Coordinates of N, CA and C in Angstrom, one line a residue:
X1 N -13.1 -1.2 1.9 CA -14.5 -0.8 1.9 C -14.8 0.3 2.8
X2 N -15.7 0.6 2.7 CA -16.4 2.1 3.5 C -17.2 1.1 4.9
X3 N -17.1 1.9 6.1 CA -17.5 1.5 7.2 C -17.9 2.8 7.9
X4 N -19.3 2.4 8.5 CA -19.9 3.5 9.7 C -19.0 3.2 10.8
X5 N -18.7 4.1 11.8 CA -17.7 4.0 12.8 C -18.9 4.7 14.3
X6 N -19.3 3.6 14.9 CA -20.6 3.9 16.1 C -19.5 3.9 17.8
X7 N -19.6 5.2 18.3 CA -18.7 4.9 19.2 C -19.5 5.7 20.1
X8 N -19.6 5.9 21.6 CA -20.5 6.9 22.3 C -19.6 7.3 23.1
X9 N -20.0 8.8 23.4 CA -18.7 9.7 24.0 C -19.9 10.1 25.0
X10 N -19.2 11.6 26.0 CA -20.0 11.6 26.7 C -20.6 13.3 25.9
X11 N -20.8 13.2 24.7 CA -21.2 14.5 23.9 C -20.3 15.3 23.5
X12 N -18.8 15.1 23.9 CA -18.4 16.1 23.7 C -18.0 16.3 22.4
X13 N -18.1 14.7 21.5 CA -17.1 15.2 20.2 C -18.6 14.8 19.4
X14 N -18.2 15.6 17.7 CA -19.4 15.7 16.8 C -18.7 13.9 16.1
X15 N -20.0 13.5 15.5 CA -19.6 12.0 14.3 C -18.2 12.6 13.4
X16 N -18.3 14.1 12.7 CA -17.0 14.2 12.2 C -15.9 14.1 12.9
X17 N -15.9 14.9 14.5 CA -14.4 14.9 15.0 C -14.1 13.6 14.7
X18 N -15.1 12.2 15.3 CA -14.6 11.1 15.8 C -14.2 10.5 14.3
X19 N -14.7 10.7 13.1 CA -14.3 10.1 11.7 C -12.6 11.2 11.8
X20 N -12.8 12.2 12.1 CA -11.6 12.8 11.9 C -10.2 12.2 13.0
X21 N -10.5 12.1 13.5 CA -9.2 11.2 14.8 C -9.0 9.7 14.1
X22 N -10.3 9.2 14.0 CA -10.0 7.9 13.5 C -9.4 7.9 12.3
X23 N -9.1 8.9 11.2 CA -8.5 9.4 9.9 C -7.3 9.5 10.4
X24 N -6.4 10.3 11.7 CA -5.4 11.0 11.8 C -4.5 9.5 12.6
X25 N -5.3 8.7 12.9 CA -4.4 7.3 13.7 C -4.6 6.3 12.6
X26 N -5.2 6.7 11.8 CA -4.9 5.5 10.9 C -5.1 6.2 9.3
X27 N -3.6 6.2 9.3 CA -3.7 7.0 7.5 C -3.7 6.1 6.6
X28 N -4.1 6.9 5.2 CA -4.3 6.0 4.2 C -3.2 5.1 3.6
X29 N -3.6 4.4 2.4 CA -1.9 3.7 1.9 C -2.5 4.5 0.1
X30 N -1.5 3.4 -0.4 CA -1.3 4.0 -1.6 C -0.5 2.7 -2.4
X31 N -0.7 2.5 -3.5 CA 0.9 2.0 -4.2 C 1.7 2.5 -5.3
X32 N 2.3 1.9 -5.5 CA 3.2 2.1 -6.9 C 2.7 3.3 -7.9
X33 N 3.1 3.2 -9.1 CA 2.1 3.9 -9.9 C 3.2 4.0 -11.2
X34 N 2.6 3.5 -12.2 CA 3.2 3.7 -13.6 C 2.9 4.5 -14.5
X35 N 3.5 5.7 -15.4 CA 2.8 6.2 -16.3 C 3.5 6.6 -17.6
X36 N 3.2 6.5 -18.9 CA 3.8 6.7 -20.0 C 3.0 7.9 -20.4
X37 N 3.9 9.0 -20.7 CA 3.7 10.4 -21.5 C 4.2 10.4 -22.9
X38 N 4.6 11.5 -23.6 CA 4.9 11.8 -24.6 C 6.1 12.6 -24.8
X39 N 7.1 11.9 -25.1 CA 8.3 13.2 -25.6 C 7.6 14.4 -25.9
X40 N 8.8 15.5 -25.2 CA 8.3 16.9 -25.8 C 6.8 17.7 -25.8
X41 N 6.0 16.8 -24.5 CA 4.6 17.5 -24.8 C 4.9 17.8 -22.5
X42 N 4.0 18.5 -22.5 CA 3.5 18.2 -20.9 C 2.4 17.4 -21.0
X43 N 2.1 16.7 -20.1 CA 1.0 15.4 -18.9 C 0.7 16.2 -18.2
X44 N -1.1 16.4 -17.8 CA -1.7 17.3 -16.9 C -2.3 15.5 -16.1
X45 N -1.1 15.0 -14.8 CA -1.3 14.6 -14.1 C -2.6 14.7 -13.6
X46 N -3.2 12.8 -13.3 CA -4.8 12.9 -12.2 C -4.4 12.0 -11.1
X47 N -5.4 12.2 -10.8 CA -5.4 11.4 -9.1 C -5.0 10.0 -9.3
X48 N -6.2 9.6 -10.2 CA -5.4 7.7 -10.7 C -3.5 7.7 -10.9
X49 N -3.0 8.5 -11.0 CA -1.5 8.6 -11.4 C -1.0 7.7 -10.0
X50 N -1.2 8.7 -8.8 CA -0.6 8.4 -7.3 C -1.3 6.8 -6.5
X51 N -1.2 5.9 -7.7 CA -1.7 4.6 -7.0 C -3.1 4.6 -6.8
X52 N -3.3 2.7 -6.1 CA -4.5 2.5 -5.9 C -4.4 3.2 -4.6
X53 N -5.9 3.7 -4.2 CA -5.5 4.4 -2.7 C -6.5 4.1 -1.9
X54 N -6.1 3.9 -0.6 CA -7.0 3.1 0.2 C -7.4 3.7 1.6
X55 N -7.9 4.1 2.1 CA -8.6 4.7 3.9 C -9.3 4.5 4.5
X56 N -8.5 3.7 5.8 CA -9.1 2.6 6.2 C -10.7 3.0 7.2
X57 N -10.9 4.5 7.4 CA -12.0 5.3 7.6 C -12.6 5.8 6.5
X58 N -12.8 4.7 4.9 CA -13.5 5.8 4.1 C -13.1 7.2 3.6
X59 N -13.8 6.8 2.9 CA -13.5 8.5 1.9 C -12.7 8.6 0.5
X60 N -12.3 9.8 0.4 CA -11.9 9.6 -1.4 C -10.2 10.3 -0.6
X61 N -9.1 10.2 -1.8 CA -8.4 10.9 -1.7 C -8.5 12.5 -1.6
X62 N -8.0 13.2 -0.4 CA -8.0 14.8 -0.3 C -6.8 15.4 -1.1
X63 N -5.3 15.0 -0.8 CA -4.6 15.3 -1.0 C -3.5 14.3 -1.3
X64 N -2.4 15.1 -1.8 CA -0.6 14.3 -2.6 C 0.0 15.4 -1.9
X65 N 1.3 14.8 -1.4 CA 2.3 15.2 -0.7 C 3.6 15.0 -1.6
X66 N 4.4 15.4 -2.0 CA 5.6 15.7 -3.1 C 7.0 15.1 -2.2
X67 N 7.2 14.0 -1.9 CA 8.1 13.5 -1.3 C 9.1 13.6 -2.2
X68 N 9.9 13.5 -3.4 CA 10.7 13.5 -3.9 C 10.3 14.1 -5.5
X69 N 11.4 15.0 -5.7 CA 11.3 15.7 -7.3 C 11.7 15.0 -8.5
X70 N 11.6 14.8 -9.4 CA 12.2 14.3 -10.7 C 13.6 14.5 -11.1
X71 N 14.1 13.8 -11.1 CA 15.5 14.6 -11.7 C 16.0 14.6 -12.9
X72 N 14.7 14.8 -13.3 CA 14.9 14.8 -15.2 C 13.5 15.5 -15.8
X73 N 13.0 16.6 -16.1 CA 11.9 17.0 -16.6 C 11.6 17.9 -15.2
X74 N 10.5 18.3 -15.6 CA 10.1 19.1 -14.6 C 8.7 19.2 -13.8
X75 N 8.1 19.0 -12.7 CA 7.0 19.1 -12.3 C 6.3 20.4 -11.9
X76 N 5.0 20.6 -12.3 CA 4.4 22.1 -12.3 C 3.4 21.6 -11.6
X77 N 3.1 22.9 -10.8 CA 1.3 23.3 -10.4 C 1.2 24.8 -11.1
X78 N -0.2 24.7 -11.6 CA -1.0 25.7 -11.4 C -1.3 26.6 -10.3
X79 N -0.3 27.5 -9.9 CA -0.9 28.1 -8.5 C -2.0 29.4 -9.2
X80 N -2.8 29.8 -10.0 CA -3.7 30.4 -10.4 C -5.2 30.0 -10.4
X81 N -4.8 28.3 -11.6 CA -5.7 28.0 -12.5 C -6.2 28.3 -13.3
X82 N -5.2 29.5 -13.9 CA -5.0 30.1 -15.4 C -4.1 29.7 -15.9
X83 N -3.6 28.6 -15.7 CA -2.0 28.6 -16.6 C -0.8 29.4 -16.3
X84 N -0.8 29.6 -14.7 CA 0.3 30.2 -14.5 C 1.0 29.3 -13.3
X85 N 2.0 28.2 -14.2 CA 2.9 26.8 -13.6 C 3.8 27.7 -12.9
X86 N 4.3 27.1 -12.1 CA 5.0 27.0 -10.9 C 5.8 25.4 -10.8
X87 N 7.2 25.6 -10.4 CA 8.1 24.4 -10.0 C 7.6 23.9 -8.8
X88 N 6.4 22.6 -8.9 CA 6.3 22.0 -7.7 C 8.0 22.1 -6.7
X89 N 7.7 22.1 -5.3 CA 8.1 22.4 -4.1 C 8.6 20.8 -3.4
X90 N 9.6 20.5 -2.8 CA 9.9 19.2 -1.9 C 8.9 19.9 -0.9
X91 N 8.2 18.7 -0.6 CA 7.1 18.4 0.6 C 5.5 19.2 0.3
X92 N 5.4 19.9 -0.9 CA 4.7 20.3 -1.4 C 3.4 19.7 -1.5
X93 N 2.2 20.2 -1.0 CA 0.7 19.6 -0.4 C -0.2 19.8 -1.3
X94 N -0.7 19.0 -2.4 CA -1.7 19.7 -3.6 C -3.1 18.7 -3.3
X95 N -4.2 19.5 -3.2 CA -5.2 18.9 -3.4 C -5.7 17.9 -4.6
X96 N -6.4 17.6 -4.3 CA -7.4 16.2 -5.0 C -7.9 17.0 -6.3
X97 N -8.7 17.9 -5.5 CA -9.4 18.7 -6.1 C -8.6 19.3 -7.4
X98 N -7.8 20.1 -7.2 CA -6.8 20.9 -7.8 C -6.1 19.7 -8.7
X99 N -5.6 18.3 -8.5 CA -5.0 18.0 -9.2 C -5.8 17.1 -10.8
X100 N -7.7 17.2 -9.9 CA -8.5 16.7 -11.1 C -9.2 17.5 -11.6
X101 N -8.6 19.1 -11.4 CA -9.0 20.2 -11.9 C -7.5 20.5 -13.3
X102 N -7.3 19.8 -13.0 CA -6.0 19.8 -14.6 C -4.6 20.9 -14.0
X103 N -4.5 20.6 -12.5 CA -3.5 22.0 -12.2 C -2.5 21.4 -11.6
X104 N -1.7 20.5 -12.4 CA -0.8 19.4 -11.9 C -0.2 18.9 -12.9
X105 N 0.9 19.1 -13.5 CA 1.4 18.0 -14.7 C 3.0 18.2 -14.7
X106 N 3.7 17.1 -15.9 CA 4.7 17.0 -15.6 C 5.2 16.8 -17.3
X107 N 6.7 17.8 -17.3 CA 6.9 18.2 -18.6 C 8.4 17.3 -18.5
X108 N 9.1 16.9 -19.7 CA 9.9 15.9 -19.6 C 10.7 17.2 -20.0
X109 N 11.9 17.2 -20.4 CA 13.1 18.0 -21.1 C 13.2 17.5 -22.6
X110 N 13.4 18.7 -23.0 CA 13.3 18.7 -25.0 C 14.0 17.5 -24.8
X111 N 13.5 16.9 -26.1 CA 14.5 15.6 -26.8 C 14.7 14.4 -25.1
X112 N 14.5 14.6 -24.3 CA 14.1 13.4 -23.5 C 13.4 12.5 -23.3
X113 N 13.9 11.6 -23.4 CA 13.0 9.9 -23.5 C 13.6 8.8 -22.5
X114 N 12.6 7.6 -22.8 CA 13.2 6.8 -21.8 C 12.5 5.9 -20.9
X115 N 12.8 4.6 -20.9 CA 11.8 3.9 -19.8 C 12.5 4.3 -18.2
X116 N 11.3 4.9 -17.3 CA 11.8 5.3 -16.1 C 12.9 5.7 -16.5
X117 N 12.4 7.1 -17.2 CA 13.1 8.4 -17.6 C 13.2 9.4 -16.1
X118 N 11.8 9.3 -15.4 CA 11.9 10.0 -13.8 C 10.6 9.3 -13.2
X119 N 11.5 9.6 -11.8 CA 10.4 9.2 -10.6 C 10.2 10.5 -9.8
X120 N 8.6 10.5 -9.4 CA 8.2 11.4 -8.3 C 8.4 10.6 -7.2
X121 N 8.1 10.9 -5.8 CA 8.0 10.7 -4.6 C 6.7 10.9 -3.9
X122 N 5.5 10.3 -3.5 CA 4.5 10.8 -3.1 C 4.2 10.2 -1.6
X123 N 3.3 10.8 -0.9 CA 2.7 10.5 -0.1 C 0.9 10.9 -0.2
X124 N 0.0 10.2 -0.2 CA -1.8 10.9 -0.2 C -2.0 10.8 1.2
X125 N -3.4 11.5 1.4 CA -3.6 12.2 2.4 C -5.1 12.1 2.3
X126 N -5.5 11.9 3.6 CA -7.1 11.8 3.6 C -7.9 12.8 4.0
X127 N -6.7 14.0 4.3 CA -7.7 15.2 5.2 C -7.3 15.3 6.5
X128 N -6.9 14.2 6.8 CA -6.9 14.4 9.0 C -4.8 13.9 9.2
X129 N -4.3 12.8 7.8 CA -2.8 12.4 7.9 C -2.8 12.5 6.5
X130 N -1.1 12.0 6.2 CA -0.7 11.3 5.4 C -0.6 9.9 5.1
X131 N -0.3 9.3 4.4 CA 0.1 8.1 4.1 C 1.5 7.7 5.2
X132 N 2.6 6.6 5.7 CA 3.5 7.1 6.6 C 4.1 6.2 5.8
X133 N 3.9 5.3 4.6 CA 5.5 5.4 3.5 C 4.9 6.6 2.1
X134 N 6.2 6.2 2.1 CA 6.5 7.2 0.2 C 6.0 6.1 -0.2
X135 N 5.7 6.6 -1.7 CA 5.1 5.8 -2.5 C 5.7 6.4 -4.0
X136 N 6.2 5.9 -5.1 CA 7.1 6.0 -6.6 C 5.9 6.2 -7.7
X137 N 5.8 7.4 -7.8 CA 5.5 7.6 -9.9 C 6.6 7.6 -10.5
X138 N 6.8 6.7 -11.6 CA 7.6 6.5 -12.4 C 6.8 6.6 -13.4
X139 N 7.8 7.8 -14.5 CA 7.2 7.8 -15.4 C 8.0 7.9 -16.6
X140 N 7.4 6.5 -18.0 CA 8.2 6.6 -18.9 C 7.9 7.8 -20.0
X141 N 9.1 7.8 -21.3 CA 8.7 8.9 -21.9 C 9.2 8.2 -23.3
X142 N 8.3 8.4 -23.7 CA 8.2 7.8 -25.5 C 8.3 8.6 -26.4
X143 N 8.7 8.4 -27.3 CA 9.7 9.3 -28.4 C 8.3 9.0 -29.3
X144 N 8.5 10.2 -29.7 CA 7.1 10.6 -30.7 C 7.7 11.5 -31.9
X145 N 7.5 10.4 -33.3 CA 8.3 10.8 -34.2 C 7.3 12.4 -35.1
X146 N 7.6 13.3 -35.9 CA 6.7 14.0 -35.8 C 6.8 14.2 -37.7
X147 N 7.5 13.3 -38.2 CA 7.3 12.7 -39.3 C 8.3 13.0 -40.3
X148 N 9.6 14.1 -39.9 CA 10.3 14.5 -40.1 C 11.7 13.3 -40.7
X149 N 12.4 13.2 -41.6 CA 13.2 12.4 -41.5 C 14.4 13.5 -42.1
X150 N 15.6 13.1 -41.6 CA 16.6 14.0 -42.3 C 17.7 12.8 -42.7
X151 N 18.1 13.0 -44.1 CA 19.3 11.8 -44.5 C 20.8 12.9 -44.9
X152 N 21.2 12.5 -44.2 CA 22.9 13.2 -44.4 C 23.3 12.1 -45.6
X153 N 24.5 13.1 -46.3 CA 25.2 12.2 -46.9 C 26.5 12.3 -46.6

């Protein structure tokens, strides 16, 4: 839950610093996270992807931290917001914002399928820290027939 945090200084800090320190000693969590795509299409990854997410000072999720890459398909950002992907980065820092603005997704490899076909690596972020474990997207990939049948003889 959300909590006011009442503490008296001697002026020197604003209500934000003191929400902001109390963000940076105590980061958020996160968990697990499962998700099924589509053979052969890209997933414009959202925030619900990176777990339930929790901060123990309130607030929404700011950011995802890229702890580990996929080693099967490939993960993109939008560094434009026109449609011009980019190979997400190890340790790579994407906003909230940005990733519920559709500039985040993840393409599997032609003809790849598979239950926990790939895992990301993440850490969220509240603004002031990160989360201090990783946290697993795994994501399966389902074969999507496209109605084509071919019979050899």
């Amino acid at each position: 839950g959300q909590f006011n945090i009442v503490r008296v200084y001697d002026g020197v800090l604003t209500a934000e610093q003191v929400l902001q320190n109390y963000n940076a000693e105590n980061p958020p969590t996160s968990t697990d996270e499962e998700i099924t795509v589509n053979m052969n299409q890209s997933t414009l990854l959202a925030t619900s992807d990176f777990g339930t997410y929790a901060n123990p000072g309130g607030g929404s999720l700011a950011a995802v931290m890229i702890m580990a890459l996929p080693a099967a398909g490939v993960l993109e950002y939008d560094t434009t917001g026109i449609d011009d992907w980019a190979a997400v980065t190890l340790y790579q820092d994407i906003s909230a914002a940005d990733i519920d603005a559709g500039r985040l997704r993840f393409t599997p490899a032609v003809g790849g399928s598979g239950p926990a076909y790939a895992t990301i690596g993440f850490k969220v972020g509240n603004g002031a820290s990160f989360s201090t474990s990783d946290h697993t997207l795994t994501v399966n990939v389902t074969v999507v027939y496209n109605g084509t049948i071919f019979l050899f003889k």
